[in-house]
mmCIF file of C-alpha atoms in Angstrom:
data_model
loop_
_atom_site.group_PDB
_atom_site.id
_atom_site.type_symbol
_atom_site.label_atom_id
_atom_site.label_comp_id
_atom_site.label_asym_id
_atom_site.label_seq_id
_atom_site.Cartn_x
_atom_site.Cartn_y
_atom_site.Cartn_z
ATOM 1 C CA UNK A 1 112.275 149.782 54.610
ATOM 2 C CA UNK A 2 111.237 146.489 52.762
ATOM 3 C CA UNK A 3 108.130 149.009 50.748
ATOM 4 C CA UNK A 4 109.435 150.798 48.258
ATOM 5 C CA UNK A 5 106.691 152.865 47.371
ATOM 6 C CA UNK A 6 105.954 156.154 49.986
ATOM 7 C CA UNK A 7 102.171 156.119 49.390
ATOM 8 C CA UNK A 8 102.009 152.038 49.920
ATOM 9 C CA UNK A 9 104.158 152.332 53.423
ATOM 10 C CA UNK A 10 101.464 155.037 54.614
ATOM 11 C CA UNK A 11 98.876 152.473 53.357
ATOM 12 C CA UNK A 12 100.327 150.102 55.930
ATOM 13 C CA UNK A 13 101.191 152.082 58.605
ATOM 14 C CA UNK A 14 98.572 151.875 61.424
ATOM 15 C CA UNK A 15 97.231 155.109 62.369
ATOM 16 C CA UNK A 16 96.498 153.633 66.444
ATOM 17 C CA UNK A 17 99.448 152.631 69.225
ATOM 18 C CA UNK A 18 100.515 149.633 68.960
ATOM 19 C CA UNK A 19 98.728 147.038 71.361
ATOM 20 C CA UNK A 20 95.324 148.858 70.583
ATOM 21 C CA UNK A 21 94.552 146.106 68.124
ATOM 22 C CA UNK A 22 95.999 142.368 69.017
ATOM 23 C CA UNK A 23 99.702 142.653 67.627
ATOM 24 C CA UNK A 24 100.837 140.744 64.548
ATOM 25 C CA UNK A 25 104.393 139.703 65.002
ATOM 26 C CA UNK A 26 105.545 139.122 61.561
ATOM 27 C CA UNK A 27 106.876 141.224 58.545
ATOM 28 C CA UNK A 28 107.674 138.368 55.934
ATOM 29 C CA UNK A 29 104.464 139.861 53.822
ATOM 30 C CA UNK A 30 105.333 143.147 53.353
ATOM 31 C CA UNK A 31 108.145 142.422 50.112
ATOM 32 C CA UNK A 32 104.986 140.884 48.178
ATOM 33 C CA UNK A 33 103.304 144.301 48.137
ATOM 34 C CA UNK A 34 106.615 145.879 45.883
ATOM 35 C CA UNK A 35 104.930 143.165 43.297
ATOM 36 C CA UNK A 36 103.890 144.342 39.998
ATOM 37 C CA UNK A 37 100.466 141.749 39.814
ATOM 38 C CA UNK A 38 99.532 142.424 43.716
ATOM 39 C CA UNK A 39 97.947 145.616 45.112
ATOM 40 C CA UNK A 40 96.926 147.266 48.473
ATOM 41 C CA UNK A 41 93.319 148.518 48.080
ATOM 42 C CA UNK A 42 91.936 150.259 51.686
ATOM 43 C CA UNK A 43 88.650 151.361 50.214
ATOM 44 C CA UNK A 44 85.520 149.904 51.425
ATOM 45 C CA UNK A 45 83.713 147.259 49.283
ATOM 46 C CA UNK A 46 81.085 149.318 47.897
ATOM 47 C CA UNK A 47 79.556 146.323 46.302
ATOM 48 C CA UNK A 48 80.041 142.436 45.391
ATOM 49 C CA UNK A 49 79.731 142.348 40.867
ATOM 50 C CA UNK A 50 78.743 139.242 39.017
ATOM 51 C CA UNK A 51 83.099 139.647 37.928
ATOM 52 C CA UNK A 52 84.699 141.070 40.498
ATOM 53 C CA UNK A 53 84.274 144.051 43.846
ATOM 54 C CA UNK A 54 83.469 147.942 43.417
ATOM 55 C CA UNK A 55 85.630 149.434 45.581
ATOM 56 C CA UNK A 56 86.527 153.387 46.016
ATOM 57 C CA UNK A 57 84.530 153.793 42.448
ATOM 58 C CA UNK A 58 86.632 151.419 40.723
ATOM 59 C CA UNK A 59 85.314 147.836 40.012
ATOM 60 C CA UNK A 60 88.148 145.142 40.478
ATOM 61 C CA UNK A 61 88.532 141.404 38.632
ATOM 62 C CA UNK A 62 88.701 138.499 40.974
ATOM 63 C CA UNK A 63 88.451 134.950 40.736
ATOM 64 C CA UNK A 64 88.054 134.396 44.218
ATOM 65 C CA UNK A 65 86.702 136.568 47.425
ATOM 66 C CA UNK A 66 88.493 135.721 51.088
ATOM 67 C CA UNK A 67 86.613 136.779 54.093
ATOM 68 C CA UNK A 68 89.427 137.054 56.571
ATOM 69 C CA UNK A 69 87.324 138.902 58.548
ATOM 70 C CA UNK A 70 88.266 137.934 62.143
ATOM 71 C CA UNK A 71 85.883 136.658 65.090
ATOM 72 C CA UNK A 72 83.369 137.732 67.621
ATOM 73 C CA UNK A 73 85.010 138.077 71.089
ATOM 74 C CA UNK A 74 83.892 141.027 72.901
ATOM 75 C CA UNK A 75 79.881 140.406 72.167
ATOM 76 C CA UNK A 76 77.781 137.371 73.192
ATOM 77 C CA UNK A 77 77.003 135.143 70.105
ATOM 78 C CA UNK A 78 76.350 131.623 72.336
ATOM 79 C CA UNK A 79 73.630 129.748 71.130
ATOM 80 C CA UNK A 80 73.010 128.279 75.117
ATOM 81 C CA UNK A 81 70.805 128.886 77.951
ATOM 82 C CA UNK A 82 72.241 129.315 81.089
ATOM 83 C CA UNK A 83 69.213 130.169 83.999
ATOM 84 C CA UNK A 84 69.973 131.510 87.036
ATOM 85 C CA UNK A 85 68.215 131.777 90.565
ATOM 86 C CA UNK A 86 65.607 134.504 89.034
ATOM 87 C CA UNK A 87 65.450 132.586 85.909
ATOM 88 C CA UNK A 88 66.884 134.650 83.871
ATOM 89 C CA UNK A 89 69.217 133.502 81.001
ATOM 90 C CA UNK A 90 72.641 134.736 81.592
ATOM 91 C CA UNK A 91 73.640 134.747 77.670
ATOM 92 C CA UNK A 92 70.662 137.214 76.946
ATOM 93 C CA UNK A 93 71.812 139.800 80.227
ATOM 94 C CA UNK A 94 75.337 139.653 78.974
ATOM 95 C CA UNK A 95 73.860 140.710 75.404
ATOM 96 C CA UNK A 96 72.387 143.104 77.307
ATOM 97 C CA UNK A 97 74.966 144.709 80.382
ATOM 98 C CA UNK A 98 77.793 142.985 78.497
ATOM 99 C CA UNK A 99 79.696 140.132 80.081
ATOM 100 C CA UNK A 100 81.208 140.278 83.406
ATOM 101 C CA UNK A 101 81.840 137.934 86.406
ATOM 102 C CA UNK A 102 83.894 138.276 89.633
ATOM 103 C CA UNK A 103 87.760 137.108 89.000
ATOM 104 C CA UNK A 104 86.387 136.169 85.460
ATOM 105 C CA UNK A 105 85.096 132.582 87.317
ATOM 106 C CA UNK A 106 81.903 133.150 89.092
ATOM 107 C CA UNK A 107 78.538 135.334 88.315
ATOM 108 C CA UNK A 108 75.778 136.944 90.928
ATOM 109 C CA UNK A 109 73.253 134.717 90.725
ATOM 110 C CA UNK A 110 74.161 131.700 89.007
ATOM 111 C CA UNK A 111 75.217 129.303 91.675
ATOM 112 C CA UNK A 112 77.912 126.572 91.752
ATOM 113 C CA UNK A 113 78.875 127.706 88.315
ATOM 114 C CA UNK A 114 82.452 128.654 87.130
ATOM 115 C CA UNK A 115 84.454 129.681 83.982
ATOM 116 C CA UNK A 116 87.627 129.247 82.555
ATOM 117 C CA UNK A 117 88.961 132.179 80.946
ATOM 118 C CA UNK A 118 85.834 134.371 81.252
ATOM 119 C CA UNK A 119 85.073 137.389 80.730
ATOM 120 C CA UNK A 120 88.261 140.064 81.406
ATOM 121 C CA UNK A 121 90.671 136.859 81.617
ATOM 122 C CA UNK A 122 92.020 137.422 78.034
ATOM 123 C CA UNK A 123 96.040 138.686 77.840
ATOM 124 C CA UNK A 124 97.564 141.570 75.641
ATOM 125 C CA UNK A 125 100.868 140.035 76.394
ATOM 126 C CA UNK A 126 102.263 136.580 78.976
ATOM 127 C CA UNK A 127 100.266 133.429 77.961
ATOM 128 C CA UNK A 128 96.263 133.104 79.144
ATOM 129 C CA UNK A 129 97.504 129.353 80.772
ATOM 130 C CA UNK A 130 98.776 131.437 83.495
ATOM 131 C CA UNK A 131 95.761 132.782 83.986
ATOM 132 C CA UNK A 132 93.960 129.709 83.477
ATOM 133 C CA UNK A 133 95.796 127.716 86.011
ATOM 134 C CA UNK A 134 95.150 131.000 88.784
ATOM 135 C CA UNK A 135 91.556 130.074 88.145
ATOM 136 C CA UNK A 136 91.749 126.195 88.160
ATOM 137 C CA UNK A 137 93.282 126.722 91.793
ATOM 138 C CA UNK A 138 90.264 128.957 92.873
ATOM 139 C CA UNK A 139 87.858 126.560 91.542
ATOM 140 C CA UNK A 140 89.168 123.895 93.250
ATOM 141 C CA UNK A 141 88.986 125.350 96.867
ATOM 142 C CA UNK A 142 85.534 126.730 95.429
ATOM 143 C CA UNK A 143 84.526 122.739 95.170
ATOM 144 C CA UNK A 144 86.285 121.971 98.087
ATOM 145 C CA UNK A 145 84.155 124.704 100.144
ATOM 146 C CA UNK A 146 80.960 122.992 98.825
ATOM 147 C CA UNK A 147 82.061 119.919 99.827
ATOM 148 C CA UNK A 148 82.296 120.551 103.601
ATOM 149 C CA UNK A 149 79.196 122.340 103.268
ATOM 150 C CA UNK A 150 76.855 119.021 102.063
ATOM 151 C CA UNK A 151 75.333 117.540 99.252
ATOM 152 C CA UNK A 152 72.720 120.013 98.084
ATOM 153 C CA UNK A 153 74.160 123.289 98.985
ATOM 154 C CA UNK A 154 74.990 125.803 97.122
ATOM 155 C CA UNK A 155 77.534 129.045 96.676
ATOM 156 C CA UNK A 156 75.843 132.104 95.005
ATOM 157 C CA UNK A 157 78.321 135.195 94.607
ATOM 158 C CA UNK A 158 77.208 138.450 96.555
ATOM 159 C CA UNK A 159 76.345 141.020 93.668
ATOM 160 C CA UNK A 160 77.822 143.596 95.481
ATOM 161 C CA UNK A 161 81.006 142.120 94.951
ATOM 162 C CA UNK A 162 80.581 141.708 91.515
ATOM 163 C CA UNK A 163 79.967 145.014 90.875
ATOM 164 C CA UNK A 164 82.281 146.832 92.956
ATOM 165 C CA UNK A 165 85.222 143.990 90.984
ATOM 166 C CA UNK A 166 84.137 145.111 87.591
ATOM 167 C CA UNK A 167 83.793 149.048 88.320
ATOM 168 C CA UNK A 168 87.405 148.661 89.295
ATOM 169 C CA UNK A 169 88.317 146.824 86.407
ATOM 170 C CA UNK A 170 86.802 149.369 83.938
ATOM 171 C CA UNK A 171 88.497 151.978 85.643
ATOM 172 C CA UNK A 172 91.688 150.197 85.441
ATOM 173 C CA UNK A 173 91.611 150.833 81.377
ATOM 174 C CA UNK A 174 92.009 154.161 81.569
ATOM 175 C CA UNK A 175 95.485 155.240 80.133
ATOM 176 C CA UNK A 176 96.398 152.148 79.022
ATOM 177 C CA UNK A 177 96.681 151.386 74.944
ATOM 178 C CA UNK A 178 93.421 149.218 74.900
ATOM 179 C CA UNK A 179 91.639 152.413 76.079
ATOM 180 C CA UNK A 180 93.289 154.013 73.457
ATOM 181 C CA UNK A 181 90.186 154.427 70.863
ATOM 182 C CA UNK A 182 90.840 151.906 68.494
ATOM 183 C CA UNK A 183 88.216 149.396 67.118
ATOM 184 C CA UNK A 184 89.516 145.822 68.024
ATOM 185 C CA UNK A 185 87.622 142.563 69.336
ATOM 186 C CA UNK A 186 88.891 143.271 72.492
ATOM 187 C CA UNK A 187 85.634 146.144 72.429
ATOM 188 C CA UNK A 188 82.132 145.157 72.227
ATOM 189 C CA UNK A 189 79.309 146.801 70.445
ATOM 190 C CA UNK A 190 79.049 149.578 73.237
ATOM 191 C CA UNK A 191 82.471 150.660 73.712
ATOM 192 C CA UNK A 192 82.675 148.287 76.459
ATOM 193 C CA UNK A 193 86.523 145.893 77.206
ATOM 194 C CA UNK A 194 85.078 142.557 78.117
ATOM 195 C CA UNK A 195 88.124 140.591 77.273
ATOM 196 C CA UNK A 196 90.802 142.033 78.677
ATOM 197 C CA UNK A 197 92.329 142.026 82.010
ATOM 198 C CA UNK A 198 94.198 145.358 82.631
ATOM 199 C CA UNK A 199 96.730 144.159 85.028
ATOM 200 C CA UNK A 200 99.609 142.204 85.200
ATOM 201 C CA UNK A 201 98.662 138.265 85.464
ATOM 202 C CA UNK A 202 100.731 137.971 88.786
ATOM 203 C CA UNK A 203 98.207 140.338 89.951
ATOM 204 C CA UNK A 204 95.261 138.049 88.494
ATOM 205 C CA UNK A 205 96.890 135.102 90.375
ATOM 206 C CA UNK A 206 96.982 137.542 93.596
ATOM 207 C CA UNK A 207 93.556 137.776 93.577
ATOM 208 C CA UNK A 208 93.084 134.287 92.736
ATOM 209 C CA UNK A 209 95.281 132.539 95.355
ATOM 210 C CA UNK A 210 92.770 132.310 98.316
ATOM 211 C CA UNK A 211 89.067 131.790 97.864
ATOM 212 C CA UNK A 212 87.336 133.502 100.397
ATOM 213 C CA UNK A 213 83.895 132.171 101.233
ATOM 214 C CA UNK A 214 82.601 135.833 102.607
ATOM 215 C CA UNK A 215 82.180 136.782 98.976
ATOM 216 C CA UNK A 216 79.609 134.443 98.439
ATOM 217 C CA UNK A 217 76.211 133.386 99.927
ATOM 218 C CA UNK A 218 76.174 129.722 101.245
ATOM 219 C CA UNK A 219 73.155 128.413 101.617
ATOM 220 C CA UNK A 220 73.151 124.939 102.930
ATOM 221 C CA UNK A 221 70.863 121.666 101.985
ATOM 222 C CA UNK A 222 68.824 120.966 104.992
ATOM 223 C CA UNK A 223 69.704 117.559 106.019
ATOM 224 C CA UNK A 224 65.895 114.887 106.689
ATOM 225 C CA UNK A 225 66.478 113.210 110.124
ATOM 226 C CA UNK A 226 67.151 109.710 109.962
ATOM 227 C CA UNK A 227 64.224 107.314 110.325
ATOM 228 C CA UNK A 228 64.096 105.597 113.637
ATOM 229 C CA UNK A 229 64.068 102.005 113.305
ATOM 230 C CA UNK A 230 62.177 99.667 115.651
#
């Protein structure tokens, strides 16, 4: 109602359901578009000119260029090296497989290491501290479990487990409005939601609320007998 012009509202109407695409809660912009100095242009930028952009043919004046262009989520851009029990660098296997863990915290094969908020811990609605406290409590009986177990040992996550957590978790996209088609950072280069957890986050904290130690491989620091001393 605030865009005069019938051609400029279709301009700004998204063509995907809402939620597909992280939602933008405000509408204070949309008066500055029935402006006679600004204008809506949705044609690719065919080409950056010495004056201005070519864009759908026509070249446009500018002054200035704003890349507003958003942020790499979905894809693995860390400039780290994180080696596992194989030694193989889990940054360059996520590039690969694309990132997963169990409960977003823990990986197959990388032992006594945890995340906050890692892959498939991200919200479309409720706040991610939520979900970051759910994992802070697993963590925490996680340490405490190594603990009893000795200096030296170690927990390494069955990769069974792993896998049969994030098959679920796929599956659990289907029908909802992330799975919806839409390009968004919640997708990474192969069509694949590593962001997103499709559930409720009382659910998350569900699954969260008990650590249980079967999951994992513990593998505990043989303990040198004590010297006898004459």
């Amino acid at each position: 109602k605030q865009v005069k012009d019938p051609e400029l509202r279709k301009k700004l109407t998204p063509r995907y359901k809402i939620g597909c695409k992280r939602i933008l809660k405000s509408d204070d912009y949309y008066p500055v578009f029935n402006q006679s100095h600004v204008s809506l242009v949705t044609d690719p930028i065919e080409q950056f000119l010495p004056d201005g952009i070519l864009a759908g043919g026509k070249t446009y004046q500018v002054d200035a260029a704003i890349l507003a262009t958003g942020f790499v989520a979905a894809d693995i851009e860390l400039r780290v090296k994180i080696i596992g029990l194989d030694g193989g660098d889990l940054v360059e296997k996520w590039k690969i497989k694309g990132a997963e863990a169990y409960l977003g915290t823990t990986v197959a094969g990388y032992p006594n290491l945890a995340f906050i908020l890692g892959p498939n811990t991200g919200l479309g609605s409720n706040s991610v501290v939520h979900m970051m406290e759910s994992q802070m409590r697993y963590i925490m009986q996680y340490i405490a479990c190594l603990e009893q177990a000795g200096t030296g040992s170690y927990l390494d996550l069955q990769e069974a487990v792993q896998e049969s957590y994030n098959r679920n978790l796929q599956k659990d996209f289907k029908g909802t409005v992330w799975n919806a088609g839409c390009k968004s950072w919640y997708i990474n280069r192969a069509g694949k939601n590593t962001t997103i957890f499709p559930r409720l986050s009382v659910r998350f904290r569900k699954l969260t609320r008990v650590f249980d130690v079967s999951k994992y491989r513990l593998v505990k620091q043989k303990q040198a007998s004590p010297e006898r001393v004459l």
